[in-house]
Short mmCIF file of C-alpha atoms in Angstrom, two decimals:
data_model
loop_
_atom_site.label_atom_id
_atom_site.label_comp_id
_atom_site.label_asym_id
_atom_site.label_seq_id
_atom_site.Cartn_x
_atom_site.Cartn_y
_atom_site.Cartn_z
CA MET A 136 -9.42 -123.50 162.78
CA THR A 137 -7.77 -120.85 160.98
CA ASP A 138 -7.35 -117.52 162.61
CA ILE A 139 -8.86 -114.57 160.56
CA ALA A 140 -6.52 -111.62 160.60
CA THR A 141 -7.93 -108.48 161.59
CA PRO A 142 -6.71 -105.16 160.72
CA GLY A 143 -4.58 -103.64 163.11
CA THR A 144 -4.50 -99.89 164.21
CA ASP A 145 -1.80 -97.35 163.44
CA PRO A 146 -0.53 -96.33 166.90
CA ASP A 147 0.51 -92.90 165.43
CA ARG A 148 -2.78 -92.28 163.88
CA PRO A 149 -5.63 -93.72 165.80
CA GLY A 150 -8.55 -94.87 163.98
CA LEU A 151 -6.59 -95.48 160.71
CA ALA A 152 -6.19 -98.73 159.63
CA THR A 153 -2.80 -99.76 158.77
CA PRO A 154 -2.79 -100.80 154.97
CA GLN A 155 -1.61 -104.21 154.51
CA PRO A 156 -0.01 -105.91 151.63
CA GLY A 157 -2.14 -108.22 149.37
CA PRO A 158 -3.08 -109.26 145.99
CA ASP A 159 -5.37 -106.31 145.69
CA ARG A 160 -2.88 -103.51 146.48
CA PRO A 161 -0.01 -103.49 143.96
CA GLY A 162 2.89 -101.32 144.38
CA LEU A 163 3.13 -97.96 142.82
CA ASP A 164 5.48 -99.18 140.09
CA GLY A 165 3.35 -101.90 139.21
CA SER A 166 5.01 -104.74 141.36
CA GLU A 167 3.47 -106.25 144.36
CA THR A 168 3.99 -104.57 147.73
CA GLY A 169 6.89 -106.32 149.53
CA PRO A 170 6.44 -108.05 152.97
CA ALA A 171 6.55 -105.98 156.31
CA GLY A 172 9.81 -104.54 156.86
CA ALA A 173 10.53 -103.35 153.34
CA ASP A 174 11.45 -99.82 152.24
CA PRO A 175 8.17 -97.93 152.53
CA THR A 176 8.96 -95.76 149.69
CA THR A 177 7.99 -96.57 146.22
CA ARG A 178 10.55 -96.00 143.17
CA ASP A 179 9.32 -95.56 139.61
CA GLN A 180 11.05 -97.35 136.60
CA ALA A 181 13.90 -94.56 136.48
CA GLY A 182 14.56 -95.09 140.17
CA ARG A 183 13.18 -92.00 141.48
CA VAL A 184 11.38 -91.82 144.70
CA THR A 185 7.72 -91.28 144.72
CA PRO A 186 5.38 -90.80 147.68
CA ASP A 187 2.37 -93.23 148.42
CA GLN A 188 -0.60 -91.31 147.00
CA GLY A 189 -3.01 -93.40 149.01
CA THR A 190 -1.39 -91.97 152.30
CA THR A 191 -0.16 -88.43 151.29
CA GLY A 192 -2.83 -87.25 148.83
CA ALA A 193 -0.25 -86.03 146.16
CA GLY A 194 -0.93 -85.29 142.57
CA PRO A 195 -1.38 -87.89 139.79
CA ALA A 196 0.55 -91.04 139.71
CA PRO A 197 3.92 -90.96 138.08
CA SER A 198 2.58 -93.34 135.34
CA GLN A 199 0.05 -90.56 134.53
CA VAL A 200 2.52 -87.78 134.08
CA ARG A 201 4.01 -87.48 130.67
CA PRO A 202 7.78 -86.85 130.59
CA ALA A 203 9.10 -83.64 129.35
CA VAL A 204 10.04 -83.55 125.64
CA PRO A 205 13.28 -81.55 125.38
CA GLU A 206 13.02 -78.62 122.96
CA GLN A 207 15.83 -78.36 120.45
CA GLY A 208 18.47 -76.28 122.15
CA ARG A 209 16.32 -75.83 125.15
CA PRO A 210 16.34 -79.22 127.41
CA GLY A 211 13.78 -79.54 130.10
CA VAL A 212 11.06 -77.41 128.65
CA PRO A 213 7.57 -79.00 129.53
CA ASP A 214 5.50 -80.36 127.35
CA GLN A 215 2.56 -78.55 125.70
CA ALA A 216 -0.51 -80.27 124.51
CA ALA A 217 -1.30 -79.96 121.07
CA GLY A 218 -4.36 -77.80 120.37
CA PRO A 219 -6.63 -77.56 117.44
CA ASN A 220 -4.19 -74.85 115.97
CA ARG A 221 -1.09 -76.91 116.36
CA PRO A 222 0.27 -78.38 113.31
CA PRO A 223 0.10 -82.16 113.02
CA GLN A 224 3.21 -84.25 114.11
CA ASP A 225 3.33 -85.93 110.80
CA GLY A 226 1.73 -83.35 108.64
CA PRO A 227 3.24 -81.76 105.44
CA THR A 228 5.30 -78.52 105.08
CA VAL A 229 3.44 -75.55 106.50
CA ALA A 230 3.88 -71.97 106.06
CA GLY A 231 5.55 -70.08 108.51
CA PRO A 232 4.16 -67.11 110.43
CA ALA A 233 2.85 -63.88 108.70
CA GLY A 234 5.72 -61.64 107.80
CA THR A 235 8.44 -64.32 107.91
CA ALA A 236 10.43 -64.35 104.67
CA GLY A 237 11.88 -67.54 103.00
CA ALA A 238 10.67 -71.22 102.52
CA VAL A 239 9.74 -73.32 105.38
CA GLY A 240 10.65 -76.95 106.24
CA PRO A 241 8.77 -79.97 107.49
CA VAL A 242 7.55 -79.84 111.19
CA SER A 243 9.18 -82.31 113.46
CA PRO A 244 7.03 -84.06 116.10
CA GLU A 245 8.71 -82.43 118.91
CA GLN A 246 8.11 -79.02 117.49
CA ALA A 247 4.48 -79.85 116.69
CA VAL A 248 4.14 -80.70 120.35
CA LEU A 249 5.96 -77.64 121.74
CA GLY A 250 4.07 -75.42 119.32
CA MET A 251 7.37 -74.35 117.79
CA PRO A 252 7.37 -72.49 114.29
CA PRO A 253 8.72 -74.42 111.50
CA PRO A 254 12.24 -74.09 110.69
CA HIS A 255 12.76 -71.69 107.80
CA GLN A 256 15.13 -72.56 104.90
CA LYS A 257 17.80 -70.08 104.39
CA THR A 258 18.98 -68.82 101.01
CA PRO A 259 22.18 -70.35 100.15
CA ALA A 260 25.11 -67.79 100.76
CA ALA A 261 26.46 -66.44 97.70
CA THR A 262 29.80 -68.17 96.55
CA PRO A 263 33.04 -65.96 96.19
CA GLY A 264 32.73 -63.86 93.00
CA ASP A 265 28.97 -63.95 92.90
CA SER A 266 26.98 -60.87 93.43
CA ALA A 267 23.24 -60.19 94.23
CA VAL A 268 23.38 -57.39 91.61
CA PRO A 269 24.79 -58.13 88.34
CA PRO A 270 27.50 -55.72 87.28
CA SER A 271 26.50 -53.01 85.10
CA PRO A 272 27.73 -53.26 81.61
CA ALA A 273 30.64 -50.91 80.60
CA ALA A 274 29.46 -47.68 79.28
CA PRO A 275 30.35 -47.53 75.52
CA PRO A 276 33.09 -44.88 74.40
CA VAL A 277 32.01 -41.52 73.36
CA ARG A 278 31.78 -41.30 69.66
CA SER A 279 33.09 -38.51 67.29
CA GLY A 280 30.91 -37.00 64.59
CA THR A 281 31.98 -39.83 62.33
CA GLY A 282 31.65 -42.60 64.75
CA THR A 283 35.27 -43.22 65.75
CA PRO A 284 36.30 -42.91 69.40
CA ALA A 285 36.46 -39.07 70.36
CA GLU A 286 39.58 -37.49 71.59
CA LEU A 287 38.26 -33.62 71.59
CA PHE A 288 35.64 -32.88 74.25
CA PHE A 289 33.87 -29.54 75.10
CA GLU A 290 36.69 -28.72 77.63
CA ASP A 291 39.28 -28.83 74.71
CA LEU A 292 37.51 -26.22 72.75
CA THR A 293 38.48 -23.19 74.61
CA PRO A 294 38.15 -19.62 73.30
CA GLY A 295 41.01 -18.31 71.09
CA ARG A 296 41.85 -21.91 69.84
CA THR A 297 42.25 -22.10 65.94
CA PHE A 298 42.08 -24.98 63.86
CA ASP A 299 43.61 -25.18 60.41
CA LEU A 300 41.25 -26.90 58.14
CA GLY A 301 43.53 -27.31 55.10
CA VAL A 302 43.24 -26.30 51.49
CA VAL A 303 40.26 -27.19 49.10
CA ARG A 304 40.56 -26.94 45.34
CA VAL A 305 37.33 -26.20 43.54
CA ASP A 306 36.28 -28.83 41.01
CA GLY A 307 34.66 -27.33 37.97
CA ASP A 308 32.42 -30.43 37.20
CA GLU A 309 31.19 -30.99 40.60
CA MET A 310 30.47 -27.30 41.27
CA VAL A 311 28.12 -27.31 38.14
CA ALA A 312 26.66 -30.69 38.90
CA PHE A 313 25.85 -29.37 42.50
CA ALA A 314 24.23 -26.16 40.86
CA ARG A 315 22.18 -28.21 38.42
CA ARG A 316 20.83 -30.50 41.32
CA PHE A 317 20.14 -27.88 43.89
CA ASP A 318 20.63 -24.27 42.65
CA PRO A 319 20.07 -24.10 38.79
CA GLN A 320 20.53 -20.57 38.47
CA TRP A 321 21.95 -19.39 34.95
CA TYR A 322 25.21 -17.91 36.38
CA HIS A 323 25.93 -21.25 37.87
CA VAL A 324 24.89 -23.65 35.26
CA ASP A 325 24.94 -21.73 31.84
CA PRO A 326 28.49 -20.93 30.55
CA GLU A 327 27.63 -18.55 27.74
CA GLN A 328 25.08 -16.67 29.57
CA ALA A 329 27.47 -16.25 32.64
CA ALA A 330 30.49 -15.22 30.33
CA ALA A 331 28.43 -12.56 28.67
CA SER A 332 27.33 -11.09 32.19
CA HIS A 333 29.19 -9.03 34.44
CA HIS A 334 30.28 -12.33 36.36
CA GLY A 335 32.70 -13.05 33.42
CA GLY A 336 31.94 -16.78 33.78
CA LEU A 337 30.33 -19.42 35.97
CA ILE A 338 30.36 -18.75 39.54
CA ALA A 339 29.89 -21.46 42.39
CA SER A 340 26.64 -21.53 44.18
CA GLY A 341 26.96 -20.16 47.57
CA PHE A 342 25.73 -23.43 49.08
CA TYR A 343 28.31 -25.36 47.26
CA THR A 344 30.99 -23.04 48.82
CA VAL A 345 29.71 -23.56 52.30
CA SER A 346 29.33 -27.38 51.62
CA LEU A 347 33.04 -27.27 50.90
CA PHE A 348 33.59 -25.53 54.39
CA MET A 349 31.39 -28.24 55.92
CA ARG A 350 33.53 -31.08 54.56
CA ALA A 351 36.62 -29.61 55.80
CA TYR A 352 35.26 -28.97 59.25
CA VAL A 353 34.04 -32.69 59.37
CA ASP A 354 37.68 -34.03 58.25
CA HIS A 355 39.80 -32.05 60.59
CA VAL A 356 37.60 -31.37 63.75
CA LEU A 357 34.29 -33.28 63.94
CA ALA A 358 35.95 -36.66 62.94
CA ARG A 359 37.91 -36.27 66.30
CA ALA A 360 35.61 -34.27 68.50
CA ALA A 361 32.64 -35.61 70.52
CA ALA A 362 30.15 -33.60 68.69
CA ASP A 363 26.45 -33.89 69.18
CA ALA A 364 24.55 -31.54 66.90
CA SER A 365 24.27 -27.82 65.84
CA PRO A 366 21.59 -25.63 67.21
CA GLY A 367 22.10 -23.31 63.95
CA LEU A 368 23.92 -20.44 62.21
CA GLU A 369 24.08 -16.82 63.29
CA GLU A 370 25.82 -15.68 60.39
CA LEU A 371 26.57 -16.96 56.62
CA ARG A 372 28.10 -14.55 54.08
CA TRP A 373 29.34 -15.01 50.61
CA LEU A 374 32.12 -12.24 50.27
CA ALA A 375 33.47 -12.75 46.73
CA PRO A 376 32.63 -15.09 43.83
CA VAL A 377 34.39 -18.69 43.77
CA ARG A 378 35.31 -20.17 40.37
CA ALA A 379 36.37 -23.45 39.11
CA GLY A 380 40.20 -24.14 39.92
CA ASP A 381 40.23 -21.88 43.02
CA ARG A 382 42.12 -22.86 45.92
CA LEU A 383 40.48 -22.14 49.36
CA ALA A 384 42.36 -21.98 52.68
CA VAL A 385 39.74 -22.91 55.47
CA ARG A 386 40.11 -21.99 58.92
CA LEU A 387 38.06 -22.47 62.21
CA ASP A 388 38.27 -20.20 65.23
CA VAL A 389 36.57 -20.93 68.78
CA VAL A 390 35.25 -17.50 70.01
CA GLY A 391 33.10 -18.81 73.06
CA SER A 392 31.93 -21.71 75.13
CA ARG A 393 29.70 -22.33 78.05
CA PRO A 394 27.79 -25.71 79.48
CA SER A 395 24.58 -25.97 77.77
CA ALA A 396 21.40 -24.99 79.72
CA ALA A 397 19.12 -27.00 77.66
CA ARG A 398 21.28 -30.01 77.20
CA PRO A 399 22.75 -31.47 80.24
CA GLY A 400 26.07 -33.30 79.66
CA LEU A 401 26.84 -30.87 76.57
CA GLY A 402 28.62 -27.60 76.15
CA THR A 403 27.75 -25.08 73.55
CA VAL A 404 30.81 -23.62 71.70
CA SER A 405 30.46 -20.72 69.43
CA LEU A 406 32.75 -20.94 66.27
CA THR A 407 33.73 -18.77 63.33
CA GLY A 408 34.60 -20.43 59.98
CA THR A 409 36.29 -18.49 57.17
CA MET A 410 37.53 -19.48 53.70
CA PHE A 411 40.33 -17.48 51.82
CA ARG A 412 41.10 -17.58 48.20
CA LEU A 413 44.82 -18.22 47.72
CA GLY A 414 46.89 -16.24 45.29
CA PRO A 415 49.57 -17.51 42.99
CA ASP A 416 52.08 -17.27 46.02
CA ASP A 417 49.95 -19.34 48.19
CA GLN A 418 49.06 -16.32 50.41
CA PRO A 419 45.39 -15.30 51.19
CA ASP A 420 44.18 -13.13 48.47
CA ARG A 421 40.56 -12.55 49.39
CA GLU A 422 38.07 -13.88 51.94
CA VAL A 423 35.15 -15.59 50.27
CA LEU A 424 33.16 -16.98 52.87
CA ARG A 425 32.35 -16.14 56.55
CA THR A 426 30.18 -18.05 58.89
CA ARG A 427 29.32 -18.07 62.70
CA PHE A 428 27.42 -20.88 64.44
CA ARG A 429 27.08 -22.82 67.38
CA GLY A 430 27.84 -26.57 68.24
CA TRP A 431 26.94 -28.89 70.94
CA PHE A 432 30.00 -30.95 72.28
CA THR A 433 29.94 -33.80 75.00
CA LEU A 434 31.65 -33.00 78.22
CA ARG A 435 34.70 -34.93 79.13
CA PRO A 436 33.49 -38.27 80.96
CA THR A 437 34.61 -38.37 84.62
#
């Protein structure tokens, strides 16, 4: 007869049956339990020693524990289960957290499992010579009254400075044509009546005379100066008649200057213009015109 083996008794723990190897009790690593006298411990596939759960009451079997997924730059961080708010492992590119600037890249499976925010794509660094702010264009040069680059500014027009504006010869045909166009009074345009009067002949319109002064002022000063405009005249006087063929010496005097309170960046200059009729010896014979006015001039750029 074949003997029937009966379970033995553990001498150290009475009443507990000593577990016997058999086909129904596989090893913890999936292999069959070895014969009596073999190493009582059980090793997993990595070779680590694991206690027998049937005898120690430890936690879940190693085959049920998920290995830790290392985080980028942080090895050994435990795995975290993906919840409903976790991005899918193979999902499309997702937006980053609120308040994060820049575009975001795709989420890797490890980042999705660990709940890490998606990587952000950085703006490429500027190459040498590039600038985030484009350079401002160069300021245009300050122009004179005639549009050429200015060389005289407010600071150059100091009180006491005098400008010689040359000598102007009065053209008879131009004088009469101006009067016929703008001031057709008989002593300006009718030679016979003017000769029979106390004038003794045609005399120039006062506005023609001041126009001769203005042209000399432009040619010798405003063509060089950073002139803006003029707020007006304070005085205009015709002191003697002007006739065809007269030679008139023109002069400009600076009598005052101050920064403009109404026009920032400009200065106000007070000026006096005079015209003298020259005698046969080229010396001033008579003052024929005097005017006092103000002009605005640009301050010298810093």
